CSV table of C-alpha atoms in Angstrom, one decimal:
chain,number,residue,atom,x,y,z
J,1,UNK,CA,31.1,22.5,51.9
J,2,UNK,CA,27.6,23.5,52.9
J,3,UNK,CA,24.8,22.3,50.5
J,4,UNK,CA,21.1,22.6,49.9
J,5,UNK,CA,19.5,19.8,47.9
J,6,UNK,CA,16.0,18.7,46.8
J,7,UNK,CA,14.6,16.1,44.4
J,8,UNK,CA,11.3,15.2,42.9
J,9,UNK,CA,10.0,12.7,40.4
J,10,UNK,CA,6.7,12.6,38.5
J,11,UNK,CA,5.1,10.1,36.2
J,12,UNK,CA,4.2,12.8,33.6
J,13,UNK,CA,1.0,13.1,31.5
J,14,UNK,CA,1.3,10.2,29.1
J,15,UNK,CA,2.8,7.2,31.0
J,16,UNK,CA,0.9,5.1,33.6
J,17,UNK,CA,4.0,4.1,35.5
J,18,UNK,CA,7.2,5.8,36.6
J,19,UNK,CA,10.5,4.1,35.6
J,20,UNK,CA,12.7,6.9,37.1
J,21,UNK,CA,14.5,6.8,40.4
J,22,UNK,CA,16.7,9.1,42.4
J,23,UNK,CA,18.6,9.3,45.6
J,24,UNK,CA,19.8,12.2,47.8
J,25,UNK,CA,22.4,11.1,50.2
J,26,UNK,CA,23.3,14.2,52.1
J,27,UNK,CA,25.7,12.4,54.4
J,28,UNK,CA,27.9,11.4,51.5
J,29,UNK,CA,26.9,14.5,49.4
J,30,UNK,CA,26.0,11.9,46.7
J,31,UNK,CA,23.1,12.5,44.3
J,32,UNK,CA,21.9,10.1,41.6
J,33,UNK,CA,19.2,10.1,38.9
J,34,UNK,CA,18.4,7.0,36.9
J,35,UNK,CA,15.9,6.6,34.0
J,36,UNK,CA,15.0,2.9,33.5
J,37,UNK,CA,14.1,1.1,30.3
J,38,UNK,CA,12.6,-2.4,29.7
J,39,UNK,CA,8.9,-2.1,30.4
J,40,UNK,CA,7.0,-1.3,33.5
J,41,UNK,CA,8.6,-4.0,35.7
J,42,UNK,CA,12.0,-3.9,34.2
J,43,UNK,CA,12.6,-0.2,33.8
J,44,UNK,CA,11.4,0.7,37.3
J,45,UNK,CA,13.5,-2.2,38.8
J,46,UNK,CA,16.6,-1.3,36.9
J,47,UNK,CA,16.6,2.4,37.9
J,48,UNK,CA,15.8,1.5,41.5
J,49,UNK,CA,18.6,-1.1,41.7
J,50,UNK,CA,21.0,1.4,40.1
J,51,UNK,CA,20.5,4.2,42.6
J,52,UNK,CA,20.5,1.8,45.6
J,53,UNK,CA,23.6,-0.1,44.6
J,54,UNK,CA,25.6,3.1,43.8
J,55,UNK,CA,24.6,4.6,47.2
J,56,UNK,CA,25.4,1.3,49.0
J,57,UNK,CA,28.8,0.9,47.4
J,58,UNK,CA,29.8,4.5,48.3
J,59,UNK,CA,28.4,4.2,51.8
J,60,UNK,CA,30.5,1.1,52.3
J,61,UNK,CA,33.6,3.2,51.6
J,62,UNK,CA,32.3,5.9,53.9
J,63,UNK,CA,32.1,3.4,56.8
J,64,UNK,CA,35.7,2.2,56.5
J,65,UNK,CA,38.1,3.0,59.3
J,66,UNK,CA,40.4,4.7,56.7
J,67,UNK,CA,37.6,6.1,54.6
J,68,UNK,CA,38.5,7.9,51.4
J,69,UNK,CA,35.9,10.5,52.5
J,70,UNK,CA,38.6,11.7,54.9
J,71,UNK,CA,40.9,12.3,52.0
J,72,UNK,CA,42.1,15.9,51.6
J,73,UNK,CA,43.7,15.3,48.1
J,74,UNK,CA,43.1,17.5,45.1
J,75,UNK,CA,40.7,16.2,42.5
J,76,UNK,CA,43.4,14.7,40.2
J,77,UNK,CA,44.9,12.9,43.2
J,78,UNK,CA,41.6,11.8,44.7
J,79,UNK,CA,40.6,8.1,44.6
J,80,UNK,CA,36.9,9.0,44.1
J,81,UNK,CA,37.0,8.8,40.3
J,82,UNK,CA,37.8,5.1,40.4
J,83,UNK,CA,35.4,4.4,43.3
J,84,UNK,CA,32.5,6.2,41.7
J,85,UNK,CA,33.1,4.4,38.4
J,86,UNK,CA,33.3,1.0,40.2
J,87,UNK,CA,30.0,1.8,42.0
J,88,UNK,CA,28.2,2.3,38.6
J,89,UNK,CA,29.9,-0.9,37.3
J,90,UNK,CA,28.6,-2.8,40.3
J,91,UNK,CA,25.1,-1.5,39.6
J,92,UNK,CA,25.5,-2.7,36.0
J,93,UNK,CA,26.4,-6.2,37.2
J,94,UNK,CA,23.5,-6.3,39.7
J,95,UNK,CA,21.0,-5.3,37.0
J,96,UNK,CA,22.3,-7.6,34.4
J,97,UNK,CA,22.4,-10.6,36.8
J,98,UNK,CA,18.8,-9.8,38.0
J,99,UNK,CA,17.6,-9.9,34.4
J,100,UNK,CA,19.3,-13.3,33.8
J,101,UNK,CA,17.5,-14.8,36.7
J,102,UNK,CA,14.0,-13.6,36.0
J,103,UNK,CA,12.5,-13.5,32.4
J,104,UNK,CA,10.2,-10.6,33.2
J,105,UNK,CA,13.2,-8.4,33.6
J,106,UNK,CA,14.9,-9.4,30.3
J,107,UNK,CA,16.6,-6.5,28.5
J,108,UNK,CA,16.2,-4.0,31.3
J,109,UNK,CA,18.7,-1.3,31.8
J,110,UNK,CA,18.9,2.3,32.9
J,111,UNK,CA,20.7,5.6,32.5
J,112,UNK,CA,22.7,7.0,35.4
J,113,UNK,CA,23.9,10.5,36.2
J,114,UNK,CA,25.6,10.7,39.6
J,115,UNK,CA,27.1,13.7,41.4
J,116,UNK,CA,29.5,13.4,44.3
J,117,UNK,CA,30.6,16.6,46.0
J,118,UNK,CA,33.7,16.4,48.2
J,119,UNK,CA,36.0,19.2,49.6
J,120,UNK,CA,35.9,21.9,46.8
J,121,UNK,CA,35.2,19.4,44.0
J,122,UNK,CA,32.3,18.0,42.0
J,123,UNK,CA,32.6,14.5,40.4
J,124,UNK,CA,30.1,13.1,37.9
J,125,UNK,CA,29.5,9.6,36.7
J,126,UNK,CA,27.5,9.4,33.5
J,127,UNK,CA,25.9,6.7,31.3
J,128,UNK,CA,23.0,7.4,28.9
J,129,UNK,CA,21.0,10.6,28.2
J,130,UNK,CA,20.0,11.7,31.7
J,131,UNK,CA,21.9,15.0,32.2
J,132,UNK,CA,23.9,17.2,34.6
J,133,UNK,CA,23.9,20.9,34.3
J,134,UNK,CA,25.9,23.6,36.2
J,135,UNK,CA,24.6,27.1,36.7
J,136,UNK,CA,27.4,29.5,37.7
J,137,UNK,CA,26.6,33.1,37.9
J,138,UNK,CA,24.1,33.8,35.1
J,139,UNK,CA,25.4,31.0,32.8
J,140,UNK,CA,24.1,27.4,32.5
J,141,UNK,CA,26.2,24.7,31.0
J,142,UNK,CA,25.4,21.1,30.2
J,143,UNK,CA,28.2,19.1,31.9
J,144,UNK,CA,27.3,15.6,30.6
J,145,UNK,CA,27.3,14.5,27.0
J,146,UNK,CA,24.3,12.4,25.9
J,147,UNK,CA,25.0,8.8,24.9
J,148,UNK,CA,22.2,8.9,22.3
J,149,UNK,CA,21.7,8.2,18.6
J,150,UNK,CA,20.7,11.8,17.9
J,151,UNK,CA,23.7,13.2,19.6
J,152,UNK,CA,26.0,10.9,17.5
J,153,UNK,CA,24.1,12.2,14.4
J,154,UNK,CA,24.6,15.9,15.5
J,155,UNK,CA,28.4,15.3,16.1
J,156,UNK,CA,28.6,13.7,12.7
J,157,UNK,CA,26.9,16.7,11.0
J,158,UNK,CA,24.0,14.6,9.9
J,159,UNK,CA,21.4,16.7,11.7
J,160,UNK,CA,21.3,20.0,13.5
J,161,UNK,CA,20.7,20.3,17.3
J,162,UNK,CA,17.2,21.7,16.5
J,163,UNK,CA,16.4,18.7,14.3
J,164,UNK,CA,17.6,16.4,17.1
J,165,UNK,CA,15.0,17.9,19.5
J,166,UNK,CA,12.2,16.9,17.1
J,167,UNK,CA,13.7,13.5,15.9
J,168,UNK,CA,11.7,10.4,16.3
J,169,UNK,CA,14.9,8.7,17.4
J,170,UNK,CA,15.7,11.1,20.3
J,171,UNK,CA,14.9,8.5,23.0
J,172,UNK,CA,17.3,5.9,21.6
J,173,UNK,CA,20.4,5.7,23.8
J,174,UNK,CA,23.7,4.1,22.8
J,175,UNK,CA,24.9,3.2,26.3
J,176,UNK,CA,23.1,2.0,29.4
J,177,UNK,CA,23.7,0.4,32.8
J,178,UNK,CA,22.6,-3.2,33.0
J,179,UNK,CA,21.6,-4.1,29.5
J,180,UNK,CA,25.0,-5.8,29.2
J,181,UNK,CA,27.2,-7.0,32.0
J,182,UNK,CA,29.8,-4.3,31.5
J,183,UNK,CA,29.5,-0.6,30.7
J,184,UNK,CA,31.8,2.3,29.9
J,185,UNK,CA,31.3,5.0,32.5
J,186,UNK,CA,32.1,8.6,31.7
J,187,UNK,CA,33.8,10.4,34.7
J,188,UNK,CA,34.0,14.2,34.8
J,189,UNK,CA,35.3,16.5,37.5
J,190,UNK,CA,35.5,20.2,38.2
J,191,UNK,CA,36.2,22.7,40.9
J,192,UNK,CA,33.1,24.3,42.5
J,193,UNK,CA,32.4,27.8,43.8
J,194,UNK,CA,30.0,29.1,46.4
J,195,UNK,CA,26.6,29.7,44.7
J,196,UNK,CA,27.0,26.9,42.1
J,197,UNK,CA,23.8,25.2,41.3
J,198,UNK,CA,23.7,21.7,39.9
J,199,UNK,CA,20.7,20.2,38.1
J,200,UNK,CA,20.5,16.4,37.5
J,201,UNK,CA,17.5,15.3,35.4
J,202,UNK,CA,16.0,12.6,33.2
J,203,UNK,CA,15.2,13.3,29.6
J,204,UNK,CA,11.6,13.9,30.5
J,205,UNK,CA,12.7,17.3,31.6
J,206,UNK,CA,15.6,17.9,29.2
J,207,UNK,CA,13.4,17.2,26.1
J,208,UNK,CA,10.7,19.6,27.3
J,209,UNK,CA,12.4,22.5,28.9
J,210,UNK,CA,15.2,24.6,27.4
J,211,UNK,CA,18.4,25.2,29.3
J,212,UNK,CA,17.7,28.9,29.7
J,213,UNK,CA,14.3,28.2,31.1
J,214,UNK,CA,15.9,25.8,33.7
J,215,UNK,CA,18.3,28.5,34.7
J,216,UNK,CA,15.6,31.1,35.0
J,217,UNK,CA,13.5,28.9,37.3
J,218,UNK,CA,16.5,27.7,39.3
J,219,UNK,CA,17.6,31.3,40.0
J,220,UNK,CA,14.2,32.7,40.6
J,221,UNK,CA,12.9,34.0,43.9
J,222,UNK,CA,10.8,30.8,44.5
J,223,UNK,CA,11.8,28.9,47.7
J,224,UNK,CA,14.5,26.5,46.9
J,225,UNK,CA,12.4,23.4,47.6
J,226,UNK,CA,9.8,24.7,45.0
J,227,UNK,CA,12.3,24.6,42.1
J,228,UNK,CA,11.8,20.9,41.0
J,229,UNK,CA,8.0,21.3,41.3
J,230,UNK,CA,8.1,24.4,39.0
J,231,UNK,CA,10.4,22.6,36.4
J,232,UNK,CA,8.2,19.5,36.4
J,233,UNK,CA,5.0,21.6,36.1
J,234,UNK,CA,6.5,23.3,33.0
J,235,UNK,CA,7.4,19.9,31.4
J,236,UNK,CA,3.9,18.7,32.1
J,237,UNK,CA,2.4,21.8,30.6
J,238,UNK,CA,4.2,20.9,27.4
J,239,UNK,CA,2.7,17.4,27.2
J,240,UNK,CA,4.5,15.5,29.9
J,241,UNK,CA,5.5,12.9,27.3
J,242,UNK,CA,7.8,11.0,29.7
J,243,UNK,CA,8.6,10.5,33.4
J,244,UNK,CA,10.2,13.6,34.8
J,245,UNK,CA,12.9,13.6,37.5
J,246,UNK,CA,14.8,16.6,38.8
J,247,UNK,CA,17.5,16.9,41.5
J,248,UNK,CA,18.8,20.4,42.4
J,249,UNK,CA,21.9,20.8,44.5
J,250,UNK,CA,23.3,24.2,45.5
J,251,UNK,CA,26.6,25.0,47.1
J,252,UNK,CA,25.9,27.6,49.8
J,253,UNK,CA,29.4,28.0,51.1
């Protein structure tokens, strides 16, 4: 499929360092956003390691003489679910091992939201509260489910979604890559259509900008490469409380 993609990260208005990382690998049609935790050194290192290890693991598959990227199988028969899960698991091991070797990185970890597009399909790997959205037609849908304390409270009926947005605990995640040696990775897949727009973002955007506002900007008449800038500018106008990272991918045909 033919794609357009663009990504941007910003430190925001309240932080003095950026712990987010992202990768756009247009050869593989692989896109990853990671939001690190663990202090200046740890958070930035964890997110950087995550996106690099995931990309490296998938690139190693791409280079094989019998590469799975040559596979024509349907999504349910494709090997990519296992490969993408294993790439995130390898990132988890790399981050955890790094933290064991150097005390300044103790306790570091990161969220991961990864998108792999192949044939007519989209495959997501997800850990934490960074998000994936799909805009199809005039409808935006959150694809990933937050691994966060407030999301657990919402599902249990303890608080409302509106209360979750204002909660002092909204930044507490229940699952991360690298904090422990192993992690449970959510894998989701769907068929794509021409015109589909995917948004991957850290919570610095998701906590500041409503879904419908994302859709409006993404579908606006702005040049495609301007969309992340516009979204980040809006999040910063509302305080820029956190680092903000946005990756936009559009299926053209």
